[in-house]
Amino acid sequence: GRSTVYSAPAAGRAPAPTAAPADGAETEDDAPVRVIGEALGLYILAEKGDALILIDKHAAHERIIFDTLQKNGFEVLSQTLLEPVTLSVSDGDAELLSENAALFSGLGFDLEPFGEDSFILRSAPSGVDPGDAAAAAEEILASLKTSLRPDPRDLRDEALKTISCKAAIKAGQRSDP
């Protein structure tokens, strides 16, 4: 995630020296991080020593989800959609989707052919809002189309980034501490 740190000396004091502190003294790196609020529904505000830290909530949450998937061996859990979604694609995309059915299935998508150029999406990766499920599948399909000689690991990483982004908290959503 992206974060910006602003440091300012306390009123009337010179900036803290950069020399190592005496034994037992706390350095800014050792100072605890304290969440002090949220701004615009986009940023978490925190302080650490004399520094103000602004954290992009969406980017940080996306990274947490991706790192968790990576730590768990990229195992993506699936959620059944209460209302299946129809995914309409072109003929070439339908063939590409069929050829990569195992990739989509491994990512938590249950896609079932429905005519020549449509699929029924019955499940999506856990955490992805059902309203974003079709867009996530389309985004992964688009990345498959642009890969000339795709490396399966790179495709999976890109797909997991898409899933992490779709599952992450959105701008304007309020968070509790």
XYZ file of N, CA, C and O in Angstrom:
708
model
N 0.798 -1.171 0.000
C 0.000 0.000 0.000
C 0.850 1.248 0.000
O 2.014 1.226 0.346
N 0.258 2.321 -0.454
C 0.966 3.593 -0.469
C 0.691 4.332 0.824
O -0.407 4.340 1.312
N 1.724 4.935 1.380
C 1.534 5.784 2.540
C 2.523 6.931 2.449
O 3.549 6.826 1.808
N 2.177 8.017 3.067
C 3.019 9.195 3.087
C 3.249 9.563 4.527
O 2.326 9.538 5.325
N 4.479 9.869 4.866
C 4.816 10.234 6.228
C 5.235 11.697 6.240
O 6.064 12.121 5.454
N 4.600 12.477 7.125
C 4.958 13.869 7.321
C 5.506 14.008 8.727
O 4.868 13.616 9.680
N 6.698 14.563 8.837
C 7.307 14.781 10.144
C 7.519 16.274 10.337
O 7.946 16.959 9.419
N 7.236 16.700 11.525
C 7.474 18.104 11.850
C 7.968 18.178 13.281
O 7.516 17.420 14.129
N 8.909 19.071 13.531
C 9.358 19.216 14.918
C 8.241 19.804 15.760
O 7.397 20.535 15.249
N 8.227 19.446 17.018
C 7.242 20.013 17.944
C 7.476 21.513 18.019
O 8.583 22.002 17.811
N 6.423 22.256 18.317
C 6.504 23.717 18.373
C 7.630 24.153 19.297
O 7.741 23.691 20.426
N 8.493 25.038 18.781
C 9.564 25.600 19.601
C 10.750 24.673 19.798
O 11.680 25.018 20.498
N 10.732 23.487 19.164
C 11.873 22.560 19.340
C 12.574 22.365 18.007
O 11.946 22.393 16.955
N 13.829 22.113 18.076
C 14.599 21.782 16.876
C 14.309 20.329 16.518
O 13.900 19.549 17.375
N 14.514 19.954 15.268
C 14.305 18.553 14.903
C 15.170 17.629 15.755
O 16.257 18.001 16.184
N 14.663 16.437 15.990
C 15.389 15.462 16.811
C 16.702 15.102 16.133
O 16.788 15.015 14.919
N 17.769 14.906 16.923
C 19.057 14.535 16.339
C 18.959 13.147 15.715
O 18.142 12.326 16.087
N 19.825 12.896 14.730
C 19.802 11.612 14.045
C 20.759 10.610 14.676
O 20.806 9.473 14.259
N 21.532 11.021 15.667
C 22.460 10.095 16.319
C 21.683 9.028 17.075
O 20.538 9.229 17.454
N 22.309 7.881 17.271
C 21.657 6.779 17.986
C 21.370 7.196 19.423
O 22.181 7.854 20.062
N 20.190 6.828 19.949
C 19.835 7.208 21.315
C 20.629 6.388 22.337
O 21.177 5.345 22.017
N 20.650 6.894 23.559
C 21.312 6.157 24.641
C 20.576 4.847 24.865
O 19.415 4.713 24.507
N 21.253 3.870 25.442
C 20.625 2.573 25.708
C 19.321 2.754 26.462
O 19.231 3.531 27.394
N 18.302 2.016 25.997
C 17.013 2.060 26.666
C 16.097 3.163 26.165
O 14.925 3.181 26.467
N 16.617 4.120 25.399
C 15.774 5.198 24.888
C 15.013 4.702 23.660
O 15.495 3.875 22.909
N 13.826 5.233 23.475
C 12.981 4.825 22.355
C 13.310 5.661 21.124
O 13.413 6.874 21.196
N 13.515 5.012 19.974
C 13.724 5.724 18.727
C 12.381 5.858 18.032
O 11.415 5.193 18.382
N 12.324 6.705 17.014
C 11.079 6.869 16.269
C 10.659 5.543 15.641
O 9.474 5.242 15.546
N 11.625 4.725 15.209
C 11.295 3.418 14.635
C 10.630 2.517 15.670
O 9.838 1.655 15.316
N 10.951 2.687 16.941
C 10.374 1.861 18.001
C 9.037 2.418 18.505
O 8.316 1.745 19.220
N 8.739 3.646 18.162
C 7.518 4.281 18.673
C 6.291 3.518 18.161
O 6.263 3.060 17.027
N 5.278 3.386 19.004
C 4.071 2.684 18.563
C 3.298 3.523 17.532
O 3.364 4.746 17.543
N 2.604 2.846 16.661
C 1.737 3.517 15.694
C 0.355 3.606 16.329
O -0.162 2.622 16.839
N -0.219 4.797 16.285
C -1.537 5.007 16.874
C -2.463 5.578 15.814
O -2.181 6.622 15.216
N -3.557 4.852 15.533
C -4.546 5.327 14.582
C -5.303 6.478 15.224
O -5.794 6.359 16.347
N -5.381 7.606 14.502
C -6.066 8.768 15.052
C -7.331 9.131 14.278
O -8.088 9.983 14.701
N -7.571 8.461 13.150
C -8.810 8.746 12.434
C -8.781 8.326 10.983
O -7.924 7.561 10.548
N -9.747 8.892 10.270
C -9.924 8.579 8.858
C -10.241 9.888 8.148
O -10.926 10.746 8.701
N -9.731 10.053 6.937
C -9.979 11.278 6.182
C -10.623 10.947 4.839
O -10.134 10.086 4.098
N -11.742 11.620 4.572
C -12.417 11.555 3.283
C -12.861 10.154 2.885
O -13.135 9.902 1.711
N -12.874 9.222 3.813
C -13.226 7.851 3.482
C -12.177 7.179 2.621
O -12.395 6.096 2.090
N -11.003 7.802 2.479
C -9.934 7.290 1.612
C -8.669 6.915 2.368
O -7.941 6.024 1.939
N -8.400 7.625 3.453
C -7.115 7.474 4.131
C -7.296 7.171 5.607
O -8.194 7.692 6.260
N -6.395 6.367 6.128
C -6.283 6.140 7.558
C -5.213 7.107 8.042
O -4.142 7.211 7.436
N -5.511 7.834 9.105
C -4.547 8.757 9.692
C -3.963 8.098 10.930
O -4.695 7.594 11.775
N -2.648 8.099 11.010
C -1.980 7.508 12.160
C -0.792 8.385 12.527
O -0.329 9.199 11.730
N -0.344 8.212 13.751
C 0.857 8.930 14.160
C 1.846 7.939 14.751
O 1.480 6.919 15.322
N 3.108 8.255 14.530
C 4.210 7.442 15.049
C 5.288 8.429 15.451
O 5.897 9.061 14.584
N 5.472 8.575 16.746
C 6.402 9.597 17.227
C 5.903 10.961 16.799
O 4.754 11.315 17.030
N 6.738 11.741 16.100
C 6.364 13.062 15.607
C 5.869 13.024 14.165
O 5.692 14.061 13.532
N 5.646 11.829 13.617
C 5.253 11.696 12.210
C 3.755 11.434 12.071
O 3.160 10.717 12.865
N 3.160 12.048 11.044
C 1.787 11.771 10.663
C 1.848 10.846 9.456
O 2.536 11.125 8.479
N 1.131 9.747 9.514
C 1.143 8.762 8.432
C -0.236 8.725 7.791
O -1.249 8.586 8.476
N -0.279 8.879 6.462
C -1.506 8.764 5.686
C -1.428 7.450 4.908
O -0.501 7.238 4.142
N -2.418 6.593 5.117
C -2.416 5.283 4.465
C -3.615 5.192 3.537
O -4.750 5.399 3.950
N -3.372 4.878 2.272
C -4.435 4.661 1.295
C -5.134 3.358 1.680
O -4.548 2.282 1.578
N -6.391 3.461 2.154
C -7.111 2.291 2.677
C -7.275 1.200 1.623
O -7.058 0.032 1.909
N -7.672 1.569 0.417
C -7.905 0.567 -0.624
C -6.612 -0.156 -0.978
O -6.581 -1.385 -1.020
N -5.542 0.604 -1.213
C -4.267 -0.004 -1.587
C -3.733 -0.907 -0.474
O -3.225 -1.999 -0.742
N -3.859 -0.457 0.774
C -3.371 -1.263 1.900
C -4.185 -2.548 2.039
O -3.620 -3.633 2.231
N -5.516 -2.452 1.927
C -6.362 -3.636 2.056
C -6.112 -4.604 0.902
O -6.035 -5.821 1.101
N -5.951 -4.068 -0.306
C -5.646 -4.899 -1.474
C -4.352 -5.689 -1.235
O -4.274 -6.879 -1.511
N -3.342 -5.014 -0.692
C -2.055 -5.670 -0.438
C -2.189 -6.749 0.633
O -1.593 -7.821 0.539
N -2.985 -6.481 1.665
C -3.206 -7.467 2.731
C -3.869 -8.713 2.144
O -3.461 -9.839 2.434
N -4.883 -8.523 1.299
C -5.570 -9.663 0.686
C -4.606 -10.448 -0.190
O -4.531 -11.680 -0.112
N -3.843 -9.746 -1.042
C -2.898 -10.427 -1.936
C -1.852 -11.195 -1.132
O -1.558 -12.356 -1.433
N -1.274 -10.559 -0.107
C -0.258 -11.230 0.710
C -0.830 -12.450 1.422
O -0.158 -13.473 1.560
N -2.089 -12.372 1.874
C -2.736 -13.513 2.525
C -2.911 -14.655 1.539
O -2.636 -15.814 1.859
N -3.347 -14.341 0.317
C -3.479 -15.377 -0.715
C -2.121 -16.005 -1.019
O -2.005 -17.213 -1.174
N -1.103 -15.172 -1.109
C 0.244 -15.657 -1.395
C 0.735 -16.572 -0.270
O 1.291 -17.630 -0.525
N 0.492 -16.150 0.966
C 0.926 -16.943 2.123
C 0.197 -18.285 2.194
O 0.757 -19.286 2.614
N -1.063 -18.303 1.750
C -1.869 -19.522 1.789
C -1.729 -20.354 0.522
O -2.601 -21.165 0.207
N -0.668 -20.151 -0.225
C -0.443 -20.933 -1.429
C -1.406 -20.577 -2.545
O -1.711 -21.405 -3.397
N -1.890 -19.329 -2.559
C -2.789 -18.814 -3.586
C -4.107 -19.578 -3.653
O -4.745 -19.649 -4.686
N -4.518 -20.174 -2.531
C -5.799 -20.870 -2.488
C -6.907 -19.834 -2.355
O -6.972 -19.081 -1.401
N -7.767 -19.809 -3.364
C -8.866 -18.851 -3.385
C -10.157 -19.585 -3.064
O -10.507 -20.561 -3.725
N -10.844 -19.145 -2.028
C -12.136 -19.739 -1.683
C -13.209 -19.141 -2.582
O -13.083 -18.020 -3.060
N -14.255 -19.899 -2.794
C -15.319 -19.490 -3.687
C -16.596 -19.219 -2.904
O -16.831 -19.820 -1.865
N -17.414 -18.307 -3.417
C -18.728 -18.035 -2.829
C -19.777 -18.213 -3.923
O -19.613 -17.731 -5.035
N -20.827 -18.934 -3.609
C -21.920 -19.115 -4.561
C -22.725 -17.836 -4.636
O -23.063 -17.246 -3.611
N -23.021 -17.400 -5.835
C -23.805 -16.188 -6.027
C -25.286 -16.519 -5.858
O -25.763 -17.524 -6.392
N -26.001 -15.709 -5.110
C -27.435 -15.924 -4.935
C -28.164 -15.810 -6.263
O -29.104 -16.554 -6.533
N -27.735 -14.870 -7.077
C -28.291 -14.706 -8.412
C -27.162 -14.860 -9.422
O -26.288 -14.002 -9.510
N -27.162 -15.971 -10.183
C -26.114 -16.145 -11.201
C -26.101 -14.968 -12.173
O -27.117 -14.319 -12.400
N -24.933 -14.693 -12.719
C -24.742 -13.565 -13.628
C -24.413 -14.114 -15.014
O -23.635 -15.059 -15.141
N -25.008 -13.533 -16.045
C -24.683 -13.920 -17.416
C -23.524 -13.068 -17.901
O -23.546 -11.844 -17.789
N -22.511 -13.735 -18.415
C -21.322 -13.078 -18.928
C -21.323 -13.259 -20.440
O -21.220 -14.387 -20.929
N -21.497 -12.180 -21.201
C -21.514 -12.248 -22.663
C -20.147 -11.848 -23.193
O -19.592 -10.825 -22.788
N -19.612 -12.668 -24.099
C -18.286 -12.427 -24.661
C -18.329 -12.656 -26.170
O -19.280 -13.225 -26.697
N -17.273 -12.240 -26.866
C -17.177 -12.486 -28.302
C -16.798 -13.948 -28.531
O -16.399 -14.654 -27.599
N -16.898 -14.401 -29.791
C -16.570 -15.797 -30.106
C -15.148 -16.167 -29.692
O -14.912 -17.189 -29.073
N -14.179 -15.310 -30.042
C -12.786 -15.589 -29.691
C -12.582 -15.622 -28.189
O -11.816 -16.439 -27.677
N -13.269 -14.743 -27.472
C -13.152 -14.709 -26.016
C -13.787 -15.937 -25.388
O -13.289 -16.451 -24.378
N -14.884 -16.422 -25.988
C -15.536 -17.623 -25.469
C -14.586 -18.808 -25.560
O -14.475 -19.614 -24.632
N -13.870 -18.895 -26.668
C -12.898 -19.987 -26.850
C -11.753 -19.855 -25.837
O -11.350 -20.834 -25.219
N -11.255 -18.635 -25.655
C -10.175 -18.384 -24.699
C -10.630 -18.710 -23.275
O -9.885 -19.303 -22.493
N -11.849 -18.355 -22.945
C -12.401 -18.643 -21.630
C -12.517 -20.149 -21.414
O -12.148 -20.663 -20.363
N -12.982 -20.861 -22.427
C -13.104 -22.315 -22.333
C -11.736 -22.978 -22.185
O -11.570 -23.911 -21.400
N -10.746 -22.481 -22.938
C -9.385 -23.037 -22.861
C -8.760 -22.823 -21.491
O -7.893 -23.580 -21.072
N -9.177 -21.776 -20.798
C -8.604 -21.437 -19.488
C -9.586 -21.691 -18.351
O -9.485 -21.068 -17.293
N -10.495 -22.635 -18.563
C -11.505 -22.953 -17.546
C -10.861 -23.363 -16.225
O -11.346 -22.995 -15.154
N -9.762 -24.109 -16.279
C -9.091 -24.559 -15.051
C -8.538 -23.372 -14.267
O -8.614 -23.355 -13.036
N -7.990 -22.384 -14.960
C -7.474 -21.192 -14.288
C -8.616 -20.471 -13.566
O -8.499 -20.148 -12.383
N -9.733 -20.253 -14.273
C -10.863 -19.561 -13.670
C -11.432 -20.352 -12.497
O -11.764 -19.785 -11.460
N -11.528 -21.653 -12.658
C -12.039 -22.504 -11.576
C -11.123 -22.427 -10.353
O -11.596 -22.305 -9.224
N -9.813 -22.463 -10.573
C -8.848 -22.370 -9.485
C -8.873 -21.029 -8.782
O -8.431 -20.902 -7.645
N -9.405 -20.020 -9.462
C -9.507 -18.686 -8.878
C -10.842 -18.473 -8.167
O -11.088 -17.419 -7.601
N -11.729 -19.476 -8.217
C -13.002 -19.385 -7.507
C -14.191 -19.047 -8.385
O -15.287 -18.835 -7.883
N -13.988 -18.992 -9.709
C -15.084 -18.701 -10.631
C -15.692 -20.003 -11.126
O -14.983 -20.876 -11.620
N -17.007 -20.147 -11.007
C -17.728 -21.289 -11.573
C -18.463 -20.759 -12.792
O -19.497 -20.106 -12.673
N -17.876 -20.986 -13.967
C -18.432 -20.511 -15.226
C -18.966 -21.695 -16.012
O -18.268 -22.693 -16.193
N -20.166 -21.565 -16.493
C -20.821 -22.643 -17.227
C -21.244 -22.109 -18.596
O -21.883 -21.052 -18.666
N -20.864 -22.807 -19.711
C -21.272 -22.325 -21.033
C -22.792 -22.161 -21.110
O -23.548 -22.962 -20.570
N -23.202 -21.097 -21.810
C -24.629 -20.785 -21.942
C -24.828 -20.201 -23.334
O -24.838 -18.999 -23.520
N -24.928 -21.072 -24.316
C -25.023 -20.629 -25.702
C -23.636 -20.458 -26.285
O -22.633 -20.893 -25.713
N -23.583 -19.808 -27.471
C -22.307 -19.679 -28.189
C -21.359 -18.661 -27.584
O -20.158 -18.858 -27.584
N -21.886 -17.560 -27.112
C -21.017 -16.481 -26.651
C -21.372 -15.972 -25.250
O -21.140 -14.829 -24.913
N -21.924 -16.864 -24.438
C -22.294 -16.483 -23.069
C -21.914 -17.572 -22.088
O -21.814 -18.745 -22.445
N -21.720 -17.148 -20.869
C -21.439 -18.053 -19.763
C -22.297 -17.626 -18.583
O -22.603 -16.444 -18.434
N -22.662 -18.585 -17.763
C -23.356 -18.287 -16.516
C -22.296 -18.340 -15.414
O -21.593 -19.336 -15.268
N -22.188 -17.271 -14.669
C -21.269 -17.191 -13.541
C -22.063 -17.545 -12.296
O -22.938 -16.801 -11.884
N -21.773 -18.727 -11.720
C -22.528 -19.216 -10.568
C -21.805 -18.961 -9.239
O -22.429 -18.922 -8.198
N -20.489 -18.820 -9.280
C -19.748 -18.501 -8.056
C -18.561 -17.620 -8.423
O -18.127 -17.585 -9.567
N -18.073 -16.920 -7.422
C -16.970 -15.979 -7.596
C -16.026 -16.113 -6.406
O -16.382 -16.720 -5.396
N -14.835 -15.545 -6.518
C -13.908 -15.604 -5.394
C -14.512 -14.983 -4.137
O -15.203 -13.961 -4.209
N -14.287 -15.608 -3.012
C -14.786 -15.114 -1.737
C -14.246 -13.709 -1.485
O -13.074 -13.428 -1.733
N -15.104 -12.847 -1.002
C -14.702 -11.480 -0.701
C -15.012 -10.513 -1.825
O -15.114 -9.317 -1.599
N -15.140 -11.018 -3.054
C -15.471 -10.150 -4.174
C -16.974 -9.883 -4.131
O -17.769 -10.821 -4.048
N -17.348 -8.615 -4.177
C -18.763 -8.254 -4.183
C -19.426 -8.892 -5.402
O -18.874 -8.826 -6.502
N -20.588 -9.531 -5.223
C -21.261 -10.154 -6.371
C -21.446 -9.207 -7.555
O -21.381 -9.629 -8.706
N -21.637 -7.924 -7.283
C -21.769 -6.940 -8.357
C -20.483 -6.724 -9.126
O -20.499 -6.224 -10.251
N -19.342 -7.080 -8.547
C -18.037 -6.925 -9.194
C -17.530 -8.226 -9.808
O -16.473 -8.246 -10.438
N -18.247 -9.329 -9.606
C -17.768 -10.648 -10.039
C -17.572 -10.724 -11.550
O -16.530 -11.196 -12.030
N -18.562 -10.267 -12.318
C -18.450 -10.320 -13.777
C -17.307 -9.422 -14.254
O -16.535 -9.815 -15.143
N -17.184 -8.237 -13.663
C -16.106 -7.321 -14.050
C -14.742 -7.936 -13.762
O -13.806 -7.782 -14.553
N -14.620 -8.654 -12.644
C -13.351 -9.310 -12.314
C -13.022 -10.383 -13.351
O -11.891 -10.466 -13.832
N -14.016 -11.203 -13.721
C -13.804 -12.249 -14.730
C -13.426 -11.623 -16.071
O -12.513 -12.108 -16.756
N -14.106 -10.536 -16.453
C -13.797 -9.854 -17.713
C -12.390 -9.265 -17.698
O -11.684 -9.287 -18.712
N -11.970 -8.729 -16.552
C -10.635 -8.143 -16.438
C -9.560 -9.228 -16.582
O -8.543 -9.026 -17.244
N -9.801 -10.375 -15.982
C -8.853 -11.490 -16.090
C -8.818 -11.985 -17.532
O -7.739 -12.255 -18.082
N -9.971 -12.082 -18.169
C -10.045 -12.485 -19.574
C -9.278 -11.494 -20.454
O -8.540 -11.895 -21.354
N -9.410 -10.203 -20.183
C -8.692 -9.178 -20.950
C -7.182 -9.343 -20.798
O -6.438 -9.193 -21.775
N -6.723 -9.684 -19.601
C -5.275 -9.873 -19.416
C -4.807 -11.137 -20.139
O -3.682 -11.185 -20.622
N -5.666 -12.141 -20.247
C -5.319 -13.339 -21.024
C -5.165 -12.981 -22.509
O -4.276 -13.488 -23.184
N -6.021 -12.113 -23.002
C -5.982 -11.723 -24.411
C -4.725 -10.943 -24.753
O -4.196 -11.070 -25.856
N -4.233 -10.144 -23.830
C -3.070 -9.304 -24.129
C -1.748 -10.034 -23.928
O -0.714 -9.539 -24.338
N -1.776 -11.209 -23.320
C -0.549 -11.976 -23.106
C -0.239 -12.784 -24.359
O -1.017 -13.649 -24.751
N 0.902 -12.483 -24.981
C 1.265 -13.195 -26.204
C 1.661 -14.635 -25.918
O 1.175 -15.571 -26.540
N 2.572 -14.830 -24.990
C 2.999 -16.170 -24.572
C 2.941 -16.181 -23.060
O 3.952 -16.000 -22.388
N 1.754 -16.367 -22.528
C 1.576 -16.201 -21.082
C 2.295 -17.248 -20.241
O 2.289 -18.435 -20.554
N 2.935 -16.780 -19.199
C 3.513 -17.657 -18.181
C 2.387 -17.906 -17.179
O 1.819 -16.950 -16.648
N 2.032 -19.167 -16.915
C 0.919 -19.453 -15.996
C 1.048 -18.769 -14.640
O 0.061 -18.320 -14.071
N 2.284 -18.669 -14.121
C 2.466 -18.011 -12.817
C 2.163 -16.520 -12.908
O 1.546 -15.951 -12.021
N 2.608 -15.878 -14.010
C 2.332 -14.448 -14.183
C 0.841 -14.201 -14.340
O 0.302 -13.240 -13.789
N 0.167 -15.066 -15.119
C -1.278 -14.931 -15.294
C -1.995 -15.052 -13.972
O -2.894 -14.282 -13.664
N -1.578 -16.034 -13.166
C -2.222 -16.241 -11.866
C -1.987 -15.044 -10.951
O -2.893 -14.589 -10.266
N -0.755 -14.526 -10.943
C -0.456 -13.340 -10.130
C -1.318 -12.153 -10.552
O -1.876 -11.451 -9.704
N -1.419 -11.914 -11.859
C -2.239 -10.809 -12.351
C -3.707 -11.015 -11.987
O -4.398 -10.081 -11.594
N -4.176 -12.262 -12.113
C -5.568 -12.571 -11.759
C -5.803 -12.346 -10.270
O -6.829 -11.797 -9.871
N -4.843 -12.741 -9.436
C -4.991 -12.556 -7.991
C -4.944 -11.078 -7.614
O -5.614 -10.655 -6.666
N -4.185 -10.287 -8.360
C -4.190 -8.835 -8.118
C -5.564 -8.259 -8.429
O -6.069 -7.408 -7.700
N -6.170 -8.735 -9.518
C -7.520 -8.274 -9.873
C -8.511 -8.660 -8.782
O -9.324 -7.841 -8.349
N -8.439 -9.907 -8.319
C -9.340 -10.381 -7.270
C -9.127 -9.576 -5.989
O -10.088 -9.150 -5.344
N -7.868 -9.337 -5.625
C -7.558 -8.559 -4.424
C -8.120 -7.158 -4.525
O -8.685 -6.625 -3.560
N -7.998 -6.546 -5.697
C -8.523 -5.190 -5.899
C -10.042 -5.175 -5.768
O -10.600 -4.306 -5.102
N -10.715 -6.143 -6.381
C -12.181 -6.178 -6.339
C -12.693 -6.483 -4.928
O -13.784 -6.065 -4.564
N -11.914 -7.221 -4.135
C -12.340 -7.586 -2.780
C -11.999 -6.515 -1.740
O -12.560 -6.517 -0.654
N -11.096 -5.602 -2.087
C -10.646 -4.595 -1.124
C -11.712 -3.536 -0.880
O -12.575 -3.281 -1.708
N -11.617 -2.900 0.288
C -12.526 -1.822 0.663
C -12.476 -0.727 -0.401
O -11.421 -0.460 -0.979
N -13.608 -0.122 -0.664
C -13.702 0.896 -1.713
C -13.653 2.301 -1.111
O -13.952 2.503 0.058
N -13.293 3.245 -1.956
C -13.252 4.651 -1.531
C -14.599 5.067 -0.982
O -15.634 4.718 -1.534
N -14.586 5.787 0.114
C -15.799 6.298 0.708
C -16.416 5.375 1.754
O -17.271 5.794 2.515
N -15.998 4.112 1.786
C -16.531 3.207 2.809
C -15.837 3.530 4.123
O -14.616 3.587 4.191
N -16.622 3.748 5.161
C -16.067 4.053 6.477
C -15.608 2.774 7.151
O -16.184 1.708 6.963
N -14.563 2.894 7.936
C -13.990 1.742 8.645
C -14.003 2.005 10.133
O -13.857 3.141 10.573
N -14.145 0.932 10.902
C -13.962 1.101 12.334
C -12.474 0.910 12.621
O -11.742 0.400 11.784
N -12.026 1.342 13.783
C -10.571 1.265 14.064
C -10.042 -0.145 13.960
O -8.938 -0.371 13.553
